[in-house]
Amino acid sequence: DVKVTQSSRYLVKRTGEKVFLECVQDMDHENMFWYRQDPGLGLRLIYFSYDVKMKEKGDIPEGYSVSREKKERFSLILESASTNQTSMYLCASSLRTPYEQYFGPGTRLTVT
Amino acid sequence: QKEVEQNSGPLSVPEGAIASLNCTYSDRGSQSFFWYRQYSGKSPELIMFIYSNGDKEDGRFTAQLNKASQYVSLLIRDSQPSDSATYLCAVRGSQGNLIFGKGTKLSVKP
């Protein structure tokens, strides 16, 4: 079974804080993805990575950065959290393109 | 901008009936299609994927793909209250990412 884990289920941060969201997969998948999900807007891709130290911008990268130093780990960084970044953040991984993606449990981030 | 369109619902069906969920996509070159189920407060869970025209069956679920019409559907036979969830259609984009529809909320009434 594919397992994707995320560091926190719920997180509350203050405006201006630097926030790290961690994602780990245990199936040696090459591709990893970060999405955010908001009511009425659906799932939107923030960043993705095809390999270690590689990253590609998704549809809404502004205000975010990522790091992939090891194959199994993909981190999302909010450099200076803002209230409009309050959302559900979902990490996913896939073996290769075009294969299916598997999601982690999500982190519900609230920025106050 | 490549798009995936779904009726937001809610779609309400009685227990035991067939639920039919539909999805259209704009990129004629799309090759891979996925259905995810998402319960309230949970993350999306892969149900099925389909790459070729026609039908693909897995238990009570059947995915149908018509590339000429740019249409993919999911049929759920013998619907159960536990099938009540939001169903997300996704299409693989040119960079290998998935482009998701906004989902159809299904309610199965006992």
CSV table of C-alpha atoms in Angstrom, one decimal:
chain,number,residue,atom,x,y,z
A,1,ASP,CA,0.0,0.0,0.0
A,2,VAL,CA,1.2,3.5,-0.9
A,3,LYS,CA,1.6,5.7,2.1
A,4,VAL,CA,1.9,9.4,2.0
A,5,THR,CA,2.2,11.2,5.3
A,6,GLN,CA,2.0,14.9,6.2
A,7,SER,CA,3.7,16.4,9.3
A,8,SER,CA,0.5,17.9,10.8
A,9,ARG,CA,-3.2,17.5,10.5
A,10,TYR,CA,-4.0,20.9,11.9
A,11,LEU,CA,-1.8,24.0,12.2
A,12,VAL,CA,-2.4,27.5,13.4
A,13,LYS,CA,0.1,30.2,12.6
A,14,ARG,CA,0.3,34.0,12.9
A,15,THR,CA,0.6,36.4,10.0
A,16,GLY,CA,4.2,36.9,8.9
A,17,GLU,CA,5.5,33.6,10.3
A,18,LYS,CA,7.5,31.2,8.2
A,19,VAL,CA,5.7,27.9,7.9
A,20,PHE,CA,7.0,24.5,6.9
A,21,LEU,CA,4.7,21.7,5.7
A,22,GLU,CA,6.4,18.3,5.3
A,23,CYS,CA,5.3,15.4,3.2
A,24,VAL,CA,6.9,12.0,3.1
A,25,GLN,CA,6.1,9.0,0.8
A,26,ASP,CA,7.4,5.5,1.3
A,27,MET,CA,6.9,4.0,-2.1
A,28,ASP,CA,10.0,5.3,-4.0
A,29,HIS,CA,7.8,7.5,-6.1
A,30,GLU,CA,9.5,9.9,-8.4
A,31,ASN,CA,6.9,12.6,-8.6
A,32,MET,CA,5.5,14.7,-5.7
A,33,PHE,CA,2.9,17.4,-5.7
A,34,TRP,CA,1.5,20.1,-3.4
A,35,TYR,CA,-2.1,21.3,-3.8
A,36,ARG,CA,-4.4,23.5,-1.8
A,37,GLN,CA,-8.1,23.0,-1.7
A,38,ASP,CA,-10.6,25.7,-1.0
A,39,PRO,CA,-14.4,25.6,-1.1
A,40,GLY,CA,-15.7,26.6,-4.5
A,41,LEU,CA,-12.2,26.6,-6.0
A,42,GLY,CA,-11.4,23.0,-6.0
A,43,LEU,CA,-7.9,21.6,-5.9
A,44,ARG,CA,-5.2,23.9,-7.2
A,45,LEU,CA,-1.6,22.9,-7.9
A,46,ILE,CA,1.1,24.9,-6.1
A,47,TYR,CA,4.3,23.2,-7.0
A,48,PHE,CA,5.5,19.8,-8.1
A,49,SER,CA,8.7,17.9,-8.5
A,50,TYR,CA,9.9,15.1,-10.8
A,51,ASP,CA,13.1,14.3,-9.1
A,52,VAL,CA,15.4,15.3,-6.2
A,53,LYS,CA,16.3,19.0,-6.3
A,54,MET,CA,13.9,19.6,-9.2
A,55,LYS,CA,10.8,21.7,-8.9
A,56,GLU,CA,8.2,23.1,-11.2
A,57,LYS,CA,5.7,25.9,-10.6
A,58,GLY,CA,2.0,25.0,-10.7
A,59,ASP,CA,-0.9,27.3,-11.1
A,60,ILE,CA,-0.6,29.3,-7.9
A,61,PRO,CA,3.1,29.4,-6.7
A,62,GLU,CA,3.1,33.0,-5.5
A,63,GLY,CA,3.9,33.2,-1.8
A,64,TYR,CA,5.2,29.6,-1.6
A,65,SER,CA,8.5,27.8,-2.2
A,66,VAL,CA,9.4,24.1,-2.0
A,67,SER,CA,12.4,21.9,-1.2
A,68,ARG,CA,13.1,18.3,-2.3
A,69,GLU,CA,16.5,17.3,-0.9
A,70,LYS,CA,15.6,13.6,-0.7
A,71,LYS,CA,13.4,11.5,-3.0
A,72,GLU,CA,10.9,10.6,-0.3
A,73,ARG,CA,10.4,14.1,1.2
A,74,PHE,CA,8.9,17.2,-0.3
A,75,SER,CA,8.4,20.3,1.8
A,76,LEU,CA,6.2,23.3,1.2
A,77,ILE,CA,7.4,26.6,2.6
A,78,LEU,CA,5.3,29.7,3.2
A,79,GLU,CA,7.9,32.4,3.5
A,80,SER,CA,5.6,34.9,5.3
A,81,ALA,CA,2.2,33.5,6.0
A,82,SER,CA,-0.8,35.6,5.2
A,83,THR,CA,-4.5,35.1,6.1
A,84,ASN,CA,-5.3,34.3,2.4
A,85,GLN,CA,-3.1,31.2,2.8
A,86,THR,CA,-5.6,29.7,5.2
A,87,SER,CA,-6.6,26.5,3.5
A,88,MET,CA,-6.4,22.7,3.3
A,89,TYR,CA,-3.0,21.7,1.9
A,90,LEU,CA,-2.7,18.3,0.3
A,91,CYS,CA,0.5,16.5,-0.8
A,92,ALA,CA,0.4,13.7,-3.4
A,93,SER,CA,2.9,11.4,-5.1
A,94,SER,CA,3.0,9.2,-8.1
A,95,LEU,CA,5.4,6.6,-9.4
A,96,ARG,CA,6.0,8.3,-12.7
A,97,THR,CA,4.0,10.2,-15.3
A,98,PRO,CA,1.3,9.4,-16.3
A,99,TYR,CA,0.5,7.2,-13.4
A,100,GLU,CA,-2.1,7.9,-10.7
A,101,GLN,CA,-1.4,10.1,-7.7
A,102,TYR,CA,-1.9,9.2,-4.1
A,103,PHE,CA,-2.8,11.8,-1.5
A,104,GLY,CA,-1.7,12.3,2.0
A,105,PRO,CA,-4.3,13.1,4.8
A,106,GLY,CA,-3.9,16.8,4.4
A,107,THR,CA,-2.9,19.7,6.7
A,108,ARG,CA,-5.6,22.2,7.6
A,109,LEU,CA,-3.6,25.5,8.1
A,110,THR,CA,-5.2,28.5,9.7
A,111,VAL,CA,-3.3,31.8,9.6
A,112,THR,CA,-4.5,34.4,12.1
B,1,GLN,CA,-6.2,27.1,-19.9
B,2,LYS,CA,-7.1,23.4,-19.8
B,3,GLU,CA,-10.3,22.8,-18.0
B,4,VAL,CA,-12.2,19.9,-16.5
B,5,GLU,CA,-15.9,20.5,-15.9
B,6,GLN,CA,-18.3,18.7,-13.6
B,7,ASN,CA,-21.8,19.3,-12.4
B,8,SER,CA,-21.4,20.4,-8.8
B,9,GLY,CA,-24.6,18.7,-7.7
B,10,PRO,CA,-25.8,17.7,-5.3
B,11,LEU,CA,-26.8,14.5,-7.1
B,12,SER,CA,-29.3,12.6,-5.0
B,13,VAL,CA,-30.1,8.9,-5.7
B,14,PRO,CA,-32.0,6.3,-3.6
B,15,GLU,CA,-30.1,3.4,-2.1
B,16,GLY,CA,-29.7,0.6,-4.6
B,17,ALA,CA,-29.9,2.8,-7.7
B,18,ILE,CA,-27.2,3.6,-10.3
B,19,ALA,CA,-25.4,6.9,-9.8
B,20,SER,CA,-24.1,8.5,-12.9
B,21,LEU,CA,-21.3,11.1,-12.6
B,22,ASN,CA,-20.1,13.1,-15.6
B,23,CYS,CA,-17.1,15.0,-16.6
B,24,THR,CA,-16.0,16.9,-19.7
B,25,TYR,CA,-12.5,18.1,-20.5
B,26,SER,CA,-11.2,20.7,-22.9
B,27,ASP,CA,-7.8,19.3,-24.0
B,28,ARG,CA,-8.4,16.9,-26.9
B,29,GLY,CA,-4.9,15.5,-26.5
B,30,SER,CA,-5.5,14.3,-22.9
B,31,GLN,CA,-4.7,10.6,-22.5
B,32,SER,CA,-5.2,9.7,-18.9
B,33,PHE,CA,-8.3,10.1,-16.7
B,34,PHE,CA,-8.9,9.5,-13.0
B,35,TRP,CA,-11.8,9.4,-10.6
B,36,TYR,CA,-11.3,10.2,-6.9
B,37,ARG,CA,-13.7,10.1,-4.0
B,38,GLN,CA,-13.4,12.6,-1.2
B,39,TYR,CA,-15.3,12.3,2.0
B,40,SER,CA,-16.0,15.5,4.0
B,41,GLY,CA,-12.8,16.6,5.8
B,42,LYS,CA,-10.7,13.8,4.2
B,43,SER,CA,-8.2,13.7,1.4
B,44,PRO,CA,-9.1,12.4,-2.1
B,45,GLU,CA,-8.9,8.7,-2.6
B,46,LEU,CA,-8.3,7.1,-6.0
B,47,ILE,CA,-11.2,5.0,-7.2
B,48,MET,CA,-10.3,4.3,-10.9
B,49,PHE,CA,-8.2,5.4,-13.8
B,50,ILE,CA,-8.9,4.9,-17.5
B,51,TYR,CA,-6.6,5.4,-20.5
B,52,SER,CA,-8.5,3.8,-23.4
B,53,ASN,CA,-11.9,4.5,-25.0
B,54,GLY,CA,-14.7,2.3,-23.7
B,55,ASP,CA,-15.6,1.0,-20.3
B,56,LYS,CA,-13.6,-0.2,-17.4
B,57,GLU,CA,-15.2,-2.0,-14.6
B,58,ASP,CA,-14.1,-2.5,-11.0
B,59,GLY,CA,-16.6,-4.0,-8.6
B,60,ARG,CA,-19.6,-1.7,-8.4
B,61,PHE,CA,-17.7,1.1,-10.3
B,62,THR,CA,-17.6,1.5,-14.1
B,63,ALA,CA,-15.6,4.3,-15.8
B,64,GLN,CA,-16.5,5.2,-19.3
B,65,LEU,CA,-14.3,7.2,-21.7
B,66,ASN,CA,-15.2,8.8,-25.0
B,67,LYS,CA,-12.3,10.7,-26.3
B,68,ALA,CA,-14.1,11.9,-29.5
B,69,SER,CA,-16.7,13.6,-27.3
B,70,GLN,CA,-14.1,14.5,-24.6
B,71,TYR,CA,-16.3,12.9,-22.0
B,72,VAL,CA,-15.6,10.6,-19.1
B,73,SER,CA,-18.1,9.3,-16.7
B,74,LEU,CA,-18.3,7.1,-13.5
B,75,LEU,CA,-21.2,4.8,-12.8
B,76,ILE,CA,-21.8,3.4,-9.4
B,77,ARG,CA,-24.2,0.4,-9.3
B,78,ASP,CA,-26.2,-0.6,-6.2
B,79,SER,CA,-25.4,2.8,-4.6
B,80,GLN,CA,-25.0,2.7,-0.8
B,81,PRO,CA,-25.2,5.5,1.8
B,82,SER,CA,-21.5,5.0,2.3
B,83,ASP,CA,-21.0,6.2,-1.3
B,84,SER,CA,-22.1,9.6,-0.3
B,85,ALA,CA,-19.1,11.9,-1.0
B,86,THR,CA,-17.7,14.3,-3.5
B,87,TYR,CA,-16.4,12.7,-6.6
B,88,LEU,CA,-13.5,14.4,-8.4
B,89,CYS,CA,-12.7,13.9,-12.0
B,90,ALA,CA,-9.0,14.5,-13.0
B,91,VAL,CA,-7.2,14.7,-16.3
B,92,ARG,CA,-3.5,14.4,-16.8
B,93,GLY,CA,-2.0,17.7,-17.9
B,94,SER,CA,0.9,18.1,-20.4
B,95,GLN,CA,3.5,18.5,-17.5
B,96,GLY,CA,2.4,15.3,-15.8
B,97,ASN,CA,0.3,17.0,-13.2
B,98,LEU,CA,-3.4,16.4,-12.8
B,99,ILE,CA,-6.1,18.9,-13.6
B,100,PHE,CA,-9.0,18.5,-11.3
B,101,GLY,CA,-12.7,19.3,-11.8
B,102,LYS,CA,-14.4,21.0,-8.8
B,103,GLY,CA,-16.3,17.8,-8.0
B,104,THR,CA,-19.8,16.5,-7.9
B,105,LYS,CA,-21.4,15.9,-4.5
B,106,LEU,CA,-23.3,12.6,-4.4
B,107,SER,CA,-25.9,11.9,-1.7
B,108,VAL,CA,-27.3,8.3,-1.5
B,109,LYS,CA,-30.6,8.3,0.5
B,110,PRO,CA,-31.5,5.1,2.5
